[in-house]
Amino acid sequence: MRIEAIEVLEVRVPRTPRNRIITSYAALPDAHNAIVRVRAEGLEGVGEAPTERWWTGEDAASVRHAIEQYLAPELIGRDVGLRAALQRMEANLAANPYAKAAIEMALWDLLGKAAGQPLYALLGGGPPRPVPIKYVIGRVEPSRARDETQFAQSLGFTYVKVKVGGALADDLARVAAVRDVLRPGQRVGVDANAGWSPVEALAALAPLASAGISFLEQPVAARYPGVMAELTRRSAVPVVAHESLFTVRDAYQAAVERVAHIWAVTPSTHGGILPALDILSVARAAGLPCLIGSTVELGIATAAMAHLGAAVDLIADCPVPSDVIGPLYHEGDIVVAQPRLAGGFAYAPDGPGLGVELDHDAVQKFAVKA
């Protein structure tokens, strides 16, 4: 099956007023993402690049440029083979993992449709497992954090993650507000998004543990692997690495240096599902559980993540739930039916490939005009 055409377009979908997440990087008022359509022999596969310019230097416009100018010309007319496509993209353009992952996602969708099989089956999974997920609350005032926790509870969530990484007193007040309304058996963890200095992170360990958190995600920047390792040794709760993991090489270093107890794997930031599987293999060899991280995706990438989680026991069995939650945070989507997120679980769609269908009217509504 040979690739006949690759099309890229940009969409901008507003986040709901409740869910314009504030992190250590910035406030995130909308999803400005690139959507990829790959056609081959009467079939179409779709992919999504939910970009974070703070992480990889990419945005939707740069993804579009990279694909149209460098990646698509290298792939059109060639076979749909996944590993060969990734190798050609790597050889023709350095970095740009979101652009490469969006194409690779569309190729998985194509292959699944050609085989009449859902992605989780192509990944070797048996019956798909529900993926435990948690609700994410931004760096907001304590009263709003309390309200958002109650909203999460109304949706069936039993686990929430609170963004921290600012002044410790403010972070502790936010965590306390969430703890005040948690019910028995419900839990809260925190994510600093690399917002603290090494000194601040070390100082935060004991107060956060006393506040009752159940995990601490990416307290310092990836450029401090030794500090991450020291925090992991000292922490009374699991440390999660996210921004520390972009490439398989990062994974090997993280495993050797023991920079965390748990890894957050995000296919789009790794350059695709195959690179994510490579990272998961390193984690398995190192005896480390993994969750799926997020850049607050729309329905296409959310479906891909749900399939990955449904097929990989390392994710489904992780003691900290994943972040497969993007559709809950937007005022619309570009798929006809969003992947099911209910009761604190994400469910992989049953249809062939990703199991989602592009909503062409919604694409026109949210399209960014050139």
PDB file of N, CA and C in Angstrom, residues 251-307:
ATOM      1  N   ALA A 251      15.635   7.889  27.752  1.00  0.00           N
ATOM      2  CA  ALA A 251      15.123   6.785  28.568  1.00  0.00           C
ATOM      3  C   ALA A 251      16.260   5.946  29.136  1.00  0.00           C
ATOM      4  N   TYR A 252      17.253   5.650  28.322  1.00  0.00           N
ATOM      5  CA  TYR A 252      18.401   4.889  28.828  1.00  0.00           C
ATOM      6  C   TYR A 252      19.090   5.647  29.962  1.00  0.00           C
ATOM      7  N   GLN A 253      19.286   6.966  29.770  1.00  0.00           N
ATOM      8  CA  GLN A 253      19.932   7.756  30.815  1.00  0.00           C
ATOM      9  C   GLN A 253      19.079   7.775  32.075  1.00  0.00           C
ATOM     10  N   ALA A 254      17.766   7.945  31.902  1.00  0.00           N
ATOM     11  CA  ALA A 254      16.870   7.986  33.058  1.00  0.00           C
ATOM     12  C   ALA A 254      16.872   6.664  33.809  1.00  0.00           C
ATOM     13  N   ALA A 255      16.972   5.559  33.072  1.00  0.00           N
ATOM     14  CA  ALA A 255      17.004   4.246  33.718  1.00  0.00           C
ATOM     15  C   ALA A 255      18.304   4.040  34.480  1.00  0.00           C
ATOM     16  N   VAL A 256      19.417   4.420  33.872  1.00  0.00           N
ATOM     17  CA  VAL A 256      20.721   4.235  34.511  1.00  0.00           C
ATOM     18  C   VAL A 256      20.851   5.105  35.753  1.00  0.00           C
ATOM     19  N   GLU A 257      20.398   6.355  35.649  1.00  0.00           N
ATOM     20  CA  GLU A 257      20.568   7.304  36.754  1.00  0.00           C
ATOM     21  C   GLU A 257      19.419   7.263  37.750  1.00  0.00           C
ATOM     22  N   ARG A 258      18.377   6.478  37.446  1.00  0.00           N
ATOM     23  CA  ARG A 258      17.213   6.337  38.340  1.00  0.00           C
ATOM     24  C   ARG A 258      16.653   7.711  38.712  1.00  0.00           C
ATOM     25  N   VAL A 259      16.271   8.450  37.681  1.00  0.00           N
ATOM     26  CA  VAL A 259      15.813   9.819  37.902  1.00  0.00           C
ATOM     27  C   VAL A 259      14.362   9.877  38.373  1.00  0.00           C
ATOM     28  N   ALA A 260      13.662   8.752  38.411  1.00  0.00           N
ATOM     29  CA  ALA A 260      12.261   8.747  38.843  1.00  0.00           C
ATOM     30  C   ALA A 260      11.836   7.329  39.181  1.00  0.00           C
ATOM     31  N   HIS A 261      10.722   7.244  39.908  1.00  0.00           N
ATOM     32  CA  HIS A 261      10.118   5.943  40.207  1.00  0.00           C
ATOM     33  C   HIS A 261       9.170   5.497  39.096  1.00  0.00           C
ATOM     34  N   ILE A 262       8.589   6.481  38.374  1.00  0.00           N
ATOM     35  CA  ILE A 262       7.576   6.232  37.352  1.00  0.00           C
ATOM     36  C   ILE A 262       7.882   7.138  36.168  1.00  0.00           C
ATOM     37  N   TRP A 263       7.613   6.656  34.962  1.00  0.00           N
ATOM     38  CA  TRP A 263       7.802   7.472  33.764  1.00  0.00           C
ATOM     39  C   TRP A 263       6.450   7.835  33.156  1.00  0.00           C
ATOM     40  N   ALA A 264       6.352   9.070  32.656  1.00  0.00           N
ATOM     41  CA  ALA A 264       5.198   9.509  31.870  1.00  0.00           C
ATOM     42  C   ALA A 264       5.594   9.490  30.398  1.00  0.00           C
ATOM     43  N   VAL A 265       4.935   8.645  29.632  1.00  0.00           N
ATOM     44  CA  VAL A 265       5.242   8.458  28.212  1.00  0.00           C
ATOM     45  C   VAL A 265       4.175   9.170  27.388  1.00  0.00           C
ATOM     46  N   THR A 266       4.607  10.043  26.471  1.00  0.00           N
ATOM     47  CA  THR A 266       3.685  10.826  25.653  1.00  0.00           C
ATOM     48  C   THR A 266       4.070  10.642  24.190  1.00  0.00           C
ATOM     49  N   PRO A 267       3.356   9.808  23.427  1.00  0.00           N
ATOM     50  CA  PRO A 267       3.801   9.456  22.080  1.00  0.00           C
ATOM     51  C   PRO A 267       4.148  10.643  21.187  1.00  0.00           C
ATOM     52  N   SER A 268       3.373  11.715  21.247  1.00  0.00           N
ATOM     53  CA  SER A 268       3.627  12.841  20.345  1.00  0.00           C
ATOM     54  C   SER A 268       4.967  13.510  20.609  1.00  0.00           C
ATOM     55  N   THR A 269       5.415  13.523  21.856  1.00  0.00           N
ATOM     56  CA  THR A 269       6.697  14.164  22.150  1.00  0.00           C
ATOM     57  C   THR A 269       7.874  13.239  21.870  1.00  0.00           C
ATOM     58  N   HIS A 270       7.614  11.959  21.672  1.00  0.00           N
ATOM     59  CA  HIS A 270       8.677  11.002  21.370  1.00  0.00           C
ATOM     60  C   HIS A 270       8.855  10.791  19.868  1.00  0.00           C
ATOM     61  N   GLY A 271       7.954  11.356  19.063  1.00  0.00           N
ATOM     62  CA  GLY A 271       8.034  11.157  17.623  1.00  0.00           C
ATOM     63  C   GLY A 271       7.147  10.052  17.105  1.00  0.00           C
ATOM     64  N   GLY A 272       6.265   9.500  17.956  1.00  0.00           N
ATOM     65  CA  GLY A 272       5.334   8.500  17.481  1.00  0.00           C
ATOM     66  C   GLY A 272       5.102   7.374  18.466  1.00  0.00           C
ATOM     67  N   ILE A 273       4.220   6.470  18.077  1.00  0.00           N
ATOM     68  CA  ILE A 273       3.883   5.325  18.916  1.00  0.00           C
ATOM     69  C   ILE A 273       5.030   4.322  18.956  1.00  0.00           C
ATOM     70  N   LEU A 274       5.692   4.083  17.824  1.00  0.00           N
ATOM     71  CA  LEU A 274       6.823   3.156  17.836  1.00  0.00           C
ATOM     72  C   LEU A 274       7.940   3.631  18.763  1.00  0.00           C
ATOM     73  N   PRO A 275       8.366   4.899  18.698  1.00  0.00           N
ATOM     74  CA  PRO A 275       9.357   5.356  19.676  1.00  0.00           C
ATOM     75  C   PRO A 275       8.856   5.250  21.114  1.00  0.00           C
ATOM     76  N   ALA A 276       7.550   5.497  21.321  1.00  0.00           N
ATOM     77  CA  ALA A 276       6.998   5.338  22.671  1.00  0.00           C
ATOM     78  C   ALA A 276       7.111   3.887  23.130  1.00  0.00           C
ATOM     79  N   LEU A 277       6.858   2.945  22.225  1.00  0.00           N
ATOM     80  CA  LEU A 277       7.007   1.529  22.572  1.00  0.00           C
ATOM     81  C   LEU A 277       8.461   1.192  22.893  1.00  0.00           C
ATOM     82  N   ASP A 278       9.394   1.817  22.181  1.00  0.00           N
ATOM     83  CA  ASP A 278      10.810   1.600  22.489  1.00  0.00           C
ATOM     84  C   ASP A 278      11.135   2.088  23.903  1.00  0.00           C
ATOM     85  N   ILE A 279      10.602   3.250  24.266  1.00  0.00           N
ATOM     86  CA  ILE A 279      10.826   3.784  25.610  1.00  0.00           C
ATOM     87  C   ILE A 279      10.177   2.882  26.653  1.00  0.00           C
ATOM     88  N   LEU A 280       8.985   2.382  26.352  1.00  0.00           N
ATOM     89  CA  LEU A 280       8.318   1.463  27.273  1.00  0.00           C
ATOM     90  C   LEU A 280       9.128   0.182  27.458  1.00  0.00           C
ATOM     91  N   SER A 281       9.806  -0.257  26.417  1.00  0.00           N
ATOM     92  CA  SER A 281      10.654  -1.448  26.541  1.00  0.00           C
ATOM     93  C   SER A 281      11.814  -1.203  27.495  1.00  0.00           C
ATOM     94  N   VAL A 282      12.392  -0.005  27.436  1.00  0.00           N
ATOM     95  CA  VAL A 282      13.458   0.346  28.376  1.00  0.00           C
ATOM     96  C   VAL A 282      12.908   0.359  29.798  1.00  0.00           C
ATOM     97  N   ALA A 283      11.719   0.952  29.966  1.00  0.00           N
ATOM     98  CA  ALA A 283      11.101   1.001  31.295  1.00  0.00           C
ATOM     99  C   ALA A 283      10.837  -0.402  31.829  1.00  0.00           C
ATOM    100  N   ARG A 284      10.348  -1.281  30.971  1.00  0.00           N
ATOM    101  CA  ARG A 284      10.067  -2.650  31.408  1.00  0.00           C
ATOM    102  C   ARG A 284      11.349  -3.339  31.868  1.00  0.00           C
ATOM    103  N   ALA A 285      12.425  -3.154  31.101  1.00  0.00           N
ATOM    104  CA  ALA A 285      13.697  -3.768  31.476  1.00  0.00           C
ATOM    105  C   ALA A 285      14.218  -3.215  32.795  1.00  0.00           C
ATOM    106  N   ALA A 286      13.916  -1.937  33.062  1.00  0.00           N
ATOM    107  CA  ALA A 286      14.369  -1.296  34.295  1.00  0.00           C
ATOM    108  C   ALA A 286      13.411  -1.518  35.458  1.00  0.00           C
ATOM    109  N   GLY A 287      12.285  -2.188  35.214  1.00  0.00           N
ATOM    110  CA  GLY A 287      11.315  -2.439  36.271  1.00  0.00           C
ATOM    111  C   GLY A 287      10.537  -1.214  36.697  1.00  0.00           C
ATOM    112  N   LEU A 288      10.284  -0.295  35.739  1.00  0.00           N
ATOM    113  CA  LEU A 288       9.612   0.963  36.060  1.00  0.00           C
ATOM    114  C   LEU A 288       8.208   0.992  35.465  1.00  0.00           C
ATOM    115  N   PRO A 289       7.178   1.277  36.267  1.00  0.00           N
ATOM    116  CA  PRO A 289       5.835   1.454  35.714  1.00  0.00           C
ATOM    117  C   PRO A 289       5.753   2.755  34.928  1.00  0.00           C
ATOM    118  N   CYS A 290       4.779   2.835  34.037  1.00  0.00           N
ATOM    119  CA  CYS A 290       4.621   4.018  33.187  1.00  0.00           C
ATOM    120  C   CYS A 290       3.157   4.439  33.113  1.00  0.00           C
ATOM    121  N   LEU A 291       2.952   5.731  32.967  1.00  0.00           N
ATOM    122  CA  LEU A 291       1.640   6.278  32.670  1.00  0.00           C
ATOM    123  C   LEU A 291       1.739   7.043  31.355  1.00  0.00           C
ATOM    124  N   ILE A 292       0.597   7.424  30.802  1.00  0.00           N
ATOM    125  CA  ILE A 292       0.582   8.234  29.589  1.00  0.00           C
ATOM    126  C   ILE A 292       0.431   9.691  29.995  1.00  0.00           C
ATOM    127  N   GLY A 293       1.404  10.508  29.594  1.00  0.00           N
ATOM    128  CA  GLY A 293       1.331  11.939  29.831  1.00  0.00           C
ATOM    129  C   GLY A 293       0.496  12.616  28.756  1.00  0.00           C
ATOM    130  N   SER A 294       0.358  13.932  28.869  1.00  0.00           N
ATOM    131  CA  SER A 294      -0.572  14.622  27.977  1.00  0.00           C
ATOM    132  C   SER A 294      -0.097  16.026  27.655  1.00  0.00           C
ATOM    133  N   THR A 295      -0.467  16.478  26.461  1.00  0.00           N
ATOM    134  CA  THR A 295      -0.406  17.897  26.136  1.00  0.00           C
ATOM    135  C   THR A 295      -1.822  18.390  25.807  1.00  0.00           C
ATOM    136  N   VAL A 296      -2.801  17.795  26.459  1.00  0.00           N
ATOM    137  CA  VAL A 296      -4.228  18.153  26.373  1.00  0.00           C
ATOM    138  C   VAL A 296      -4.704  18.053  24.917  1.00  0.00           C
ATOM    139  N   GLU A 297      -4.743  16.831  24.429  1.00  0.00           N
ATOM    140  CA  GLU A 297      -5.016  16.536  23.032  1.00  0.00           C
ATOM    141  C   GLU A 297      -6.498  16.668  22.675  1.00  0.00           C
ATOM    142  N   LEU A 298      -6.766  16.743  21.378  1.00  0.00           N
ATOM    143  CA  LEU A 298      -8.114  16.594  20.853  1.00  0.00           C
ATOM    144  C   LEU A 298      -8.392  15.104  20.619  1.00  0.00           C
ATOM    145  N   GLY A 299      -9.494  14.807  19.939  1.00  0.00           N
ATOM    146  CA  GLY A 299      -9.970  13.433  19.881  1.00  0.00           C
ATOM    147  C   GLY A 299      -9.088  12.452  19.145  1.00  0.00           C
ATOM    148  N   ILE A 300      -8.365  12.899  18.113  1.00  0.00           N
ATOM    149  CA  ILE A 300      -7.551  11.960  17.336  1.00  0.00           C
ATOM    150  C   ILE A 300      -6.407  11.421  18.177  1.00  0.00           C
ATOM    151  N   ALA A 301      -5.594  12.323  18.727  1.00  0.00           N
ATOM    152  CA  ALA A 301      -4.452  11.881  19.537  1.00  0.00           C
ATOM    153  C   ALA A 301      -4.911  11.201  20.821  1.00  0.00           C
ATOM    154  N   THR A 302      -6.044  11.636  21.374  1.00  0.00           N
ATOM    155  CA  THR A 302      -6.579  10.970  22.564  1.00  0.00           C
ATOM    156  C   THR A 302      -6.898   9.512  22.262  1.00  0.00           C
ATOM    157  N   ALA A 303      -7.477   9.259  21.093  1.00  0.00           N
ATOM    158  CA  ALA A 303      -7.775   7.876  20.709  1.00  0.00           C
ATOM    159  C   ALA A 303      -6.497   7.054  20.619  1.00  0.00           C
ATOM    160  N   ALA A 304      -5.461   7.624  20.009  1.00  0.00           N
ATOM    161  CA  ALA A 304      -4.191   6.898  19.891  1.00  0.00           C
ATOM    162  C   ALA A 304      -3.635   6.551  21.263  1.00  0.00           C
ATOM    163  N   MET A 305      -3.709   7.498  22.192  1.00  0.00           N
ATOM    164  CA  MET A 305      -3.197   7.265  23.541  1.00  0.00           C
ATOM    165  C   MET A 305      -4.027   6.208  24.267  1.00  0.00           C
ATOM    166  N   ALA A 306      -5.339   6.238  24.075  1.00  0.00           N
ATOM    167  CA  ALA A 306      -6.196   5.238  24.718  1.00  0.00           C
ATOM    168  C   ALA A 306      -5.884   3.837  24.194  1.00  0.00           C
ATOM    169  N   HIS A 307      -5.616   3.722  22.898  1.00  0.00           N
ATOM    170  CA  HIS A 307      -5.233   2.423  22.336  1.00  0.00           C
ATOM    171  C   HIS A 307      -3.918   1.937  22.932  1.00  0.00           C
TER     172      HIS A 307
END
